[in-house]
């Protein structure tokens, strides 16, 4: 022990005591998903506070010279039966009473009971020091090491902070209408029971409007049950915002909904508002389930393994490499689905998994914050099979043989989720997200982090050719842009079961008129071919400004593939907007084929004898407070190297701008929408608005491309080096990237769109061998290298799809592995007998050879 004491004394200066703000990783390895519960436990560096599994701690010691590590191992305690046990060996679980996680009354976070063993291990000889051993050592050693051990054990680990340990879905905000709610003196008094909808006589799911006392039924649910929407319709007709659910009123409160705020809310004056209509809140008793209880019932129902069946057949669990489940971290099924897909693609496997050892060896000092390291860690965890094992049952005898349970040990991608979501307004939260949006977000991160070497996102990248033909002059304009996903429209008017849908609608109207619950609505069946036709059919552009006729006219736009990627992602556009611009989901069944032939959708470019529209910009829109600083159409000079001399005000369709503003969007955003859609009408501008609402500069003053700043503002900042590197990595020169960023106010996504729509203009730039602009003759000019896109025949085969039948269900992900379909549902991985390929949301196709 004297020798160990000397070693500790020699490394004492490297032993730190955690301070507030230090990141302590004591629950998860930086390079793997090893934890204190894993075989071999976890080693926490007592200097950097990074955690390492047994296979990586030696590397960290060899690389950094650190010798002192806190070794934490946890062994699960045997569960004891109590008097209320069901006899299965597991204690009874309390029924949740709150829509919450990790707090009293909420859902269990399934925290197991463990026996913990802690000791200090000194490398390279792995000498062990326990708390008892420290008591015999010199005071200076004992005090420093004991303080470090105690600090590490008491610290809240980063991993723990990232878990969904405490989430309360019942936290509601005070309604903005509550304090000054106007109530009509109409003499209405509501009895304490016996309520009916005043329109349809429904006796459940009833809501009383707190302005006029009207008692009406609630919303219709996805399956046709619930109410008949009469309370909602009343709000739409009157604008009276607040309603209380009858049957939920107790002395402690009630369910109050704000139609205007579209959320459950608090009403601090609820007792006063109820008293206005003769309801004594202090004497009321609960007779109906609250909205929280209804949501809890749904969450319990969809979380059961038994419901994950096809045609009544229980699915067979699968284990092994490539069959690893991922834990749901709280609405993280979108992330799980996308990452499971990506790591079946060779490009991502080769980039991050095949070179996993090299990535670990070259990782920075804090690998938990390194994108490449964390992606490689996740990929190795998914593909290695190390975590694709049945979850041990605490009540089982390890020596007894039994059928494995459906759940896997799986992996929990907490470090990865925290890293890729950091700073993002949506993906940094635990709210439900869209898988397609996360896929594009992750591809964007890959693009930024693959500035040199292989870029796996190239597997998805393709060029889109847009051809606009002026109907008056019959002259055409061609542009190309890069894309990663094909969004396929769903023409509901071409359903093959129209008669069935019309009959169901007739029965629904009859039931609504008679006050009876409506029957379950059938699902619309849409042929995939009509969706593909809708994608390829020409689009009519009204109010198109034609440079050939120097005025507005009608044009047609057709969209085609300029290249076919190795892997084609198709998104079924199941979400649409109603007449009130409220998004709604389409319940459709689409017969998506296993193999596609998209050869007919390949673009052909300019046709023989076809004339192109002149490259002349629209005339300026003159306003009294704007001074014209140049003439569009004249080339820039040495001082102003933009493609055209800028104007301080573009040509904008005032009527379209006004229509957008009337919908509640910011004026500057409306101006951008009209400008960037070329005055092609309200539909195109509205689509632009919906696609750019998350842009950081959405409401910022509109800056005309090619102009350094908005009127009266200071010049924009120089191009971001990170953005420059991203565009250069796509095959463009630095000058071309700079020009694109200057033209789009340094917004990366817009710059990428801009550069692909100005390829012809970029060809006129003098590009030297080093990528910098230099003077030279016309003959010395070389065309830009363009984006790195792959191409081949347009005949892809389906290999994955993901989606859900209803909004509240988990995202199920299916993949064709080894000629069989496999379902991934978080930690559950099973052989799929009849995959519901007609209900998918995202479909992934692999291009096949001729």
CSV table of C-alpha atoms in Angstrom, one decimal, residues 353-616:
chain,number,residue,atom,x,y,z
A,353,UNK,CA,-17.9,2.8,-39.1
A,354,UNK,CA,-15.2,1.2,-41.2
A,355,UNK,CA,-12.8,3.9,-40.0
A,356,UNK,CA,-14.1,3.8,-36.4
A,357,UNK,CA,-10.7,2.9,-34.9
A,358,UNK,CA,-9.0,5.6,-36.8
A,359,UNK,CA,-11.6,8.2,-35.8
A,360,UNK,CA,-11.2,7.2,-32.1
A,361,UNK,CA,-7.4,7.5,-32.3
A,362,UNK,CA,-7.6,11.0,-33.9
A,363,UNK,CA,-10.4,12.3,-31.7
A,364,UNK,CA,-10.0,15.7,-30.1
A,365,UNK,CA,-9.4,16.1,-26.3
A,366,UNK,CA,-13.2,16.3,-25.7
A,367,UNK,CA,-14.7,13.7,-28.1
A,368,UNK,CA,-18.2,14.2,-26.7
A,369,UNK,CA,-18.3,17.5,-28.6
A,370,UNK,CA,-16.9,16.2,-31.9
A,371,UNK,CA,-19.4,15.5,-34.7
A,372,UNK,CA,-17.4,12.8,-36.5
A,373,UNK,CA,-16.7,11.0,-33.3
A,374,UNK,CA,-20.2,10.9,-32.1
A,375,UNK,CA,-21.6,9.9,-35.5
A,376,UNK,CA,-19.0,7.1,-35.6
A,377,UNK,CA,-19.9,6.0,-32.1
A,378,UNK,CA,-23.6,5.8,-33.0
A,379,UNK,CA,-22.9,4.0,-36.2
A,380,UNK,CA,-20.7,1.4,-34.5
A,381,UNK,CA,-23.3,0.9,-31.8
A,382,UNK,CA,-26.0,0.3,-34.4
A,383,UNK,CA,-24.0,-2.1,-36.6
A,384,UNK,CA,-21.7,-4.0,-34.3
A,385,UNK,CA,-24.4,-6.1,-32.6
A,386,UNK,CA,-22.7,-5.6,-29.2
A,387,UNK,CA,-26.0,-4.1,-27.8
A,388,UNK,CA,-28.4,-6.2,-29.8
A,389,UNK,CA,-29.2,-8.5,-26.9
A,390,UNK,CA,-32.4,-9.3,-25.0
A,391,UNK,CA,-33.0,-7.0,-22.0
A,392,UNK,CA,-32.4,-9.1,-18.8
A,393,UNK,CA,-35.5,-9.5,-16.7
A,394,UNK,CA,-34.8,-8.7,-13.1
A,395,UNK,CA,-37.2,-11.4,-12.0
A,396,UNK,CA,-35.6,-14.1,-14.1
A,397,UNK,CA,-33.1,-16.6,-13.0
A,398,UNK,CA,-30.1,-16.0,-15.2
A,399,UNK,CA,-29.4,-19.8,-15.2
A,400,UNK,CA,-32.9,-20.6,-16.4
A,401,UNK,CA,-33.6,-21.0,-20.1
A,402,UNK,CA,-36.6,-19.1,-21.4
A,403,UNK,CA,-37.8,-17.3,-24.5
A,404,UNK,CA,-36.1,-13.9,-25.0
A,405,UNK,CA,-38.3,-10.9,-24.4
A,406,UNK,CA,-39.0,-8.5,-27.2
A,407,UNK,CA,-37.1,-5.5,-25.8
A,408,UNK,CA,-33.3,-5.2,-26.4
A,409,UNK,CA,-30.6,-3.7,-24.4
A,410,UNK,CA,-30.2,-1.3,-27.3
A,411,UNK,CA,-28.4,2.0,-27.3
A,412,UNK,CA,-29.5,5.5,-26.0
A,413,UNK,CA,-28.1,8.2,-28.3
A,414,UNK,CA,-28.1,11.0,-25.7
A,415,UNK,CA,-24.7,12.5,-26.6
A,416,UNK,CA,-25.5,12.4,-30.3
A,417,UNK,CA,-28.9,13.9,-29.8
A,418,UNK,CA,-27.5,16.7,-27.7
A,419,UNK,CA,-24.8,17.5,-30.2
A,420,UNK,CA,-26.8,17.5,-33.4
A,421,UNK,CA,-29.6,19.4,-31.7
A,422,UNK,CA,-27.5,22.0,-30.0
A,423,UNK,CA,-28.6,25.5,-30.9
A,424,UNK,CA,-31.6,24.3,-33.0
A,425,UNK,CA,-34.9,25.7,-31.9
A,426,UNK,CA,-36.7,22.4,-32.4
A,427,UNK,CA,-34.2,19.5,-32.4
A,428,UNK,CA,-32.7,20.7,-29.1
A,429,UNK,CA,-36.1,20.1,-27.4
A,430,UNK,CA,-38.1,16.9,-26.5
A,431,UNK,CA,-41.0,17.9,-28.7
A,432,UNK,CA,-42.2,15.7,-31.5
A,433,UNK,CA,-40.4,16.4,-34.8
A,434,UNK,CA,-40.7,15.6,-38.5
A,435,UNK,CA,-38.3,12.9,-39.7
A,436,UNK,CA,-37.9,14.5,-43.1
A,437,UNK,CA,-36.9,17.8,-41.5
A,438,UNK,CA,-34.4,16.1,-39.3
A,439,UNK,CA,-32.9,14.2,-42.3
A,440,UNK,CA,-32.2,17.5,-44.1
A,441,UNK,CA,-30.8,19.0,-40.9
A,442,UNK,CA,-28.4,16.1,-40.4
A,443,UNK,CA,-27.4,16.1,-44.1
A,444,UNK,CA,-26.6,19.8,-43.7
A,445,UNK,CA,-24.4,19.0,-40.7
A,446,UNK,CA,-22.6,16.3,-42.7
A,447,UNK,CA,-22.0,18.7,-45.5
A,448,UNK,CA,-20.5,21.2,-43.1
A,449,UNK,CA,-18.3,18.6,-41.5
A,450,UNK,CA,-17.1,16.9,-44.7
A,451,UNK,CA,-15.1,19.7,-46.2
A,452,UNK,CA,-12.4,17.3,-47.4
A,453,UNK,CA,-12.5,13.7,-48.1
A,454,UNK,CA,-15.5,11.5,-48.7
A,455,UNK,CA,-18.9,13.1,-48.2
A,456,UNK,CA,-21.6,10.4,-47.6
A,457,UNK,CA,-24.4,12.8,-48.2
A,458,UNK,CA,-23.5,12.7,-51.9
A,459,UNK,CA,-25.4,9.5,-52.0
A,460,UNK,CA,-28.6,11.5,-51.8
A,461,UNK,CA,-27.7,14.6,-53.7
A,462,UNK,CA,-29.2,15.2,-57.1
A,463,UNK,CA,-29.9,18.0,-59.5
A,464,UNK,CA,-33.3,19.3,-60.4
A,465,UNK,CA,-34.0,20.9,-63.8
A,466,UNK,CA,-36.7,23.5,-63.9
A,467,UNK,CA,-38.0,24.7,-67.4
A,468,UNK,CA,-40.2,27.7,-67.6
A,469,UNK,CA,-41.8,28.5,-70.9
A,470,UNK,CA,-43.3,31.9,-71.6
A,471,UNK,CA,-46.7,31.1,-73.3
A,472,UNK,CA,-46.7,34.4,-75.2
A,473,UNK,CA,-43.2,34.2,-76.8
A,474,UNK,CA,-42.7,30.4,-76.4
A,475,UNK,CA,-39.2,31.1,-75.2
A,476,UNK,CA,-37.8,29.1,-72.3
A,477,UNK,CA,-35.6,29.5,-69.3
A,478,UNK,CA,-33.6,26.6,-67.7
A,479,UNK,CA,-32.3,26.5,-64.1
A,480,UNK,CA,-30.8,23.8,-62.0
A,481,UNK,CA,-30.8,23.4,-58.2
A,482,UNK,CA,-29.5,20.8,-55.8
A,483,UNK,CA,-31.9,18.7,-53.8
A,484,UNK,CA,-31.9,15.6,-51.5
A,485,UNK,CA,-35.6,14.7,-51.3
A,486,UNK,CA,-38.4,14.3,-53.7
A,487,UNK,CA,-41.7,15.6,-52.2
A,488,UNK,CA,-44.6,13.6,-53.8
A,489,UNK,CA,-48.0,15.3,-53.9
A,490,UNK,CA,-51.1,13.3,-53.0
A,491,UNK,CA,-54.1,14.1,-55.4
A,492,UNK,CA,-57.0,13.2,-53.2
A,493,UNK,CA,-59.5,13.8,-56.0
A,494,UNK,CA,-58.1,10.7,-57.8
A,495,UNK,CA,-58.8,8.1,-55.1
A,496,UNK,CA,-59.9,4.8,-56.5
A,497,UNK,CA,-62.6,4.3,-53.8
A,498,UNK,CA,-64.3,7.6,-54.4
A,499,UNK,CA,-67.8,6.1,-54.1
A,500,UNK,CA,-66.9,4.6,-50.7
A,501,UNK,CA,-65.6,7.9,-49.5
A,502,UNK,CA,-68.6,9.8,-50.7
A,503,UNK,CA,-70.9,7.3,-49.0
A,504,UNK,CA,-69.0,7.6,-45.7
A,505,UNK,CA,-69.2,11.4,-45.9
A,506,UNK,CA,-73.0,11.1,-46.5
A,507,UNK,CA,-73.3,8.9,-43.4
A,508,UNK,CA,-71.2,11.3,-41.4
A,509,UNK,CA,-73.4,14.2,-42.3
A,510,UNK,CA,-76.5,12.2,-41.4
A,511,UNK,CA,-75.1,11.2,-38.1
A,512,UNK,CA,-74.1,14.7,-37.4
A,513,UNK,CA,-77.5,16.0,-38.2
A,514,UNK,CA,-79.2,13.4,-35.9
A,515,UNK,CA,-76.7,13.8,-33.1
A,516,UNK,CA,-75.3,10.3,-33.4
A,517,UNK,CA,-71.6,9.4,-33.4
A,518,UNK,CA,-70.3,9.2,-36.9
A,519,UNK,CA,-69.1,5.9,-38.4
A,520,UNK,CA,-65.4,5.2,-38.8
A,521,UNK,CA,-64.1,6.9,-42.0
A,522,UNK,CA,-62.5,4.7,-44.7
A,523,UNK,CA,-59.0,5.4,-45.8
A,524,UNK,CA,-58.6,6.9,-49.2
A,525,UNK,CA,-56.7,4.7,-51.7
A,526,UNK,CA,-54.5,6.6,-54.1
A,527,UNK,CA,-52.5,5.0,-56.9
A,528,UNK,CA,-48.8,5.7,-56.8
A,529,UNK,CA,-48.9,6.5,-60.5
A,530,UNK,CA,-51.2,9.5,-60.1
A,531,UNK,CA,-48.9,10.9,-57.4
A,532,UNK,CA,-46.0,10.6,-59.9
A,533,UNK,CA,-48.0,12.2,-62.6
A,534,UNK,CA,-48.9,15.1,-60.3
A,535,UNK,CA,-45.2,15.6,-59.7
A,536,UNK,CA,-44.3,15.7,-63.4
A,537,UNK,CA,-47.3,17.6,-64.8
A,538,UNK,CA,-46.7,21.2,-65.9
A,539,UNK,CA,-47.5,24.0,-63.5
A,540,UNK,CA,-49.2,27.1,-64.7
A,541,UNK,CA,-47.6,30.4,-63.5
A,542,UNK,CA,-49.8,33.4,-63.6
A,543,UNK,CA,-48.4,36.9,-63.5
A,544,UNK,CA,-45.1,35.7,-64.8
A,545,UNK,CA,-42.8,38.6,-65.8
A,546,UNK,CA,-41.3,37.6,-69.2
A,547,UNK,CA,-38.1,39.2,-70.3
A,548,UNK,CA,-39.1,38.4,-73.9
A,549,UNK,CA,-42.3,40.5,-73.9
A,550,UNK,CA,-41.1,42.9,-71.1
A,551,UNK,CA,-44.3,42.4,-69.2
A,552,UNK,CA,-46.4,40.0,-67.2
A,553,UNK,CA,-47.9,36.9,-68.9
A,554,UNK,CA,-48.6,33.3,-68.3
A,555,UNK,CA,-45.9,30.6,-68.2
A,556,UNK,CA,-45.7,26.9,-67.6
A,557,UNK,CA,-43.1,25.3,-65.4
A,558,UNK,CA,-42.0,21.6,-65.6
A,559,UNK,CA,-39.7,19.9,-63.2
A,560,UNK,CA,-37.4,17.1,-64.1
A,561,UNK,CA,-34.3,15.2,-62.8
A,562,UNK,CA,-31.0,16.5,-64.1
A,563,UNK,CA,-29.3,13.6,-62.4
A,564,UNK,CA,-30.4,10.5,-60.4
A,565,UNK,CA,-28.7,9.8,-57.0
A,566,UNK,CA,-27.5,6.5,-55.7
A,567,UNK,CA,-30.3,6.7,-53.1
A,568,UNK,CA,-33.5,8.5,-53.7
A,569,UNK,CA,-35.6,9.7,-50.8
A,570,UNK,CA,-39.4,10.1,-51.5
A,571,UNK,CA,-41.6,12.0,-49.0
A,572,UNK,CA,-45.3,11.5,-49.3
A,573,UNK,CA,-46.8,14.9,-48.7
A,574,UNK,CA,-49.4,13.7,-46.2
A,575,UNK,CA,-49.7,17.1,-44.6
A,576,UNK,CA,-51.7,19.8,-46.3
A,577,UNK,CA,-53.3,23.1,-45.4
A,578,UNK,CA,-57.0,23.7,-45.1
A,579,UNK,CA,-58.9,26.8,-46.1
A,580,UNK,CA,-58.0,28.3,-42.8
A,581,UNK,CA,-54.3,27.5,-43.3
A,582,UNK,CA,-54.3,25.0,-40.4
A,583,UNK,CA,-52.2,22.0,-41.3
A,584,UNK,CA,-53.9,18.6,-41.4
A,585,UNK,CA,-52.8,15.1,-42.1
A,586,UNK,CA,-54.2,13.0,-45.0
A,587,UNK,CA,-55.2,9.5,-44.1
A,588,UNK,CA,-54.3,7.7,-47.3
A,589,UNK,CA,-53.1,4.3,-48.6
A,590,UNK,CA,-50.7,4.5,-51.5
A,591,UNK,CA,-49.6,1.4,-53.4
A,592,UNK,CA,-46.0,2.3,-53.5
A,593,UNK,CA,-44.1,-0.2,-55.7
A,594,UNK,CA,-40.8,-1.9,-54.8
A,595,UNK,CA,-39.2,-0.8,-58.1
A,596,UNK,CA,-39.6,2.5,-59.9
A,597,UNK,CA,-38.7,3.5,-63.5
A,598,UNK,CA,-38.1,7.3,-63.5
A,599,UNK,CA,-36.3,7.4,-66.8
A,600,UNK,CA,-39.2,9.4,-68.3
A,601,UNK,CA,-38.6,12.2,-65.7
A,602,UNK,CA,-35.0,12.9,-66.8
A,603,UNK,CA,-34.5,16.5,-68.0
A,604,UNK,CA,-33.2,17.0,-71.5
A,605,UNK,CA,-32.0,20.6,-71.3
A,606,UNK,CA,-32.4,23.1,-74.2
A,607,UNK,CA,-34.1,21.5,-77.2
A,608,UNK,CA,-32.9,22.0,-80.8
A,609,UNK,CA,-34.4,25.2,-82.2
A,610,UNK,CA,-35.6,26.3,-78.8
A,611,UNK,CA,-35.0,30.0,-78.0
A,612,UNK,CA,-34.1,31.0,-74.4
A,613,UNK,CA,-35.6,34.0,-72.6
A,614,UNK,CA,-33.2,37.0,-72.6
A,615,UNK,CA,-31.3,37.5,-69.3
A,616,UNK,CA,-32.9,40.8,-68.6
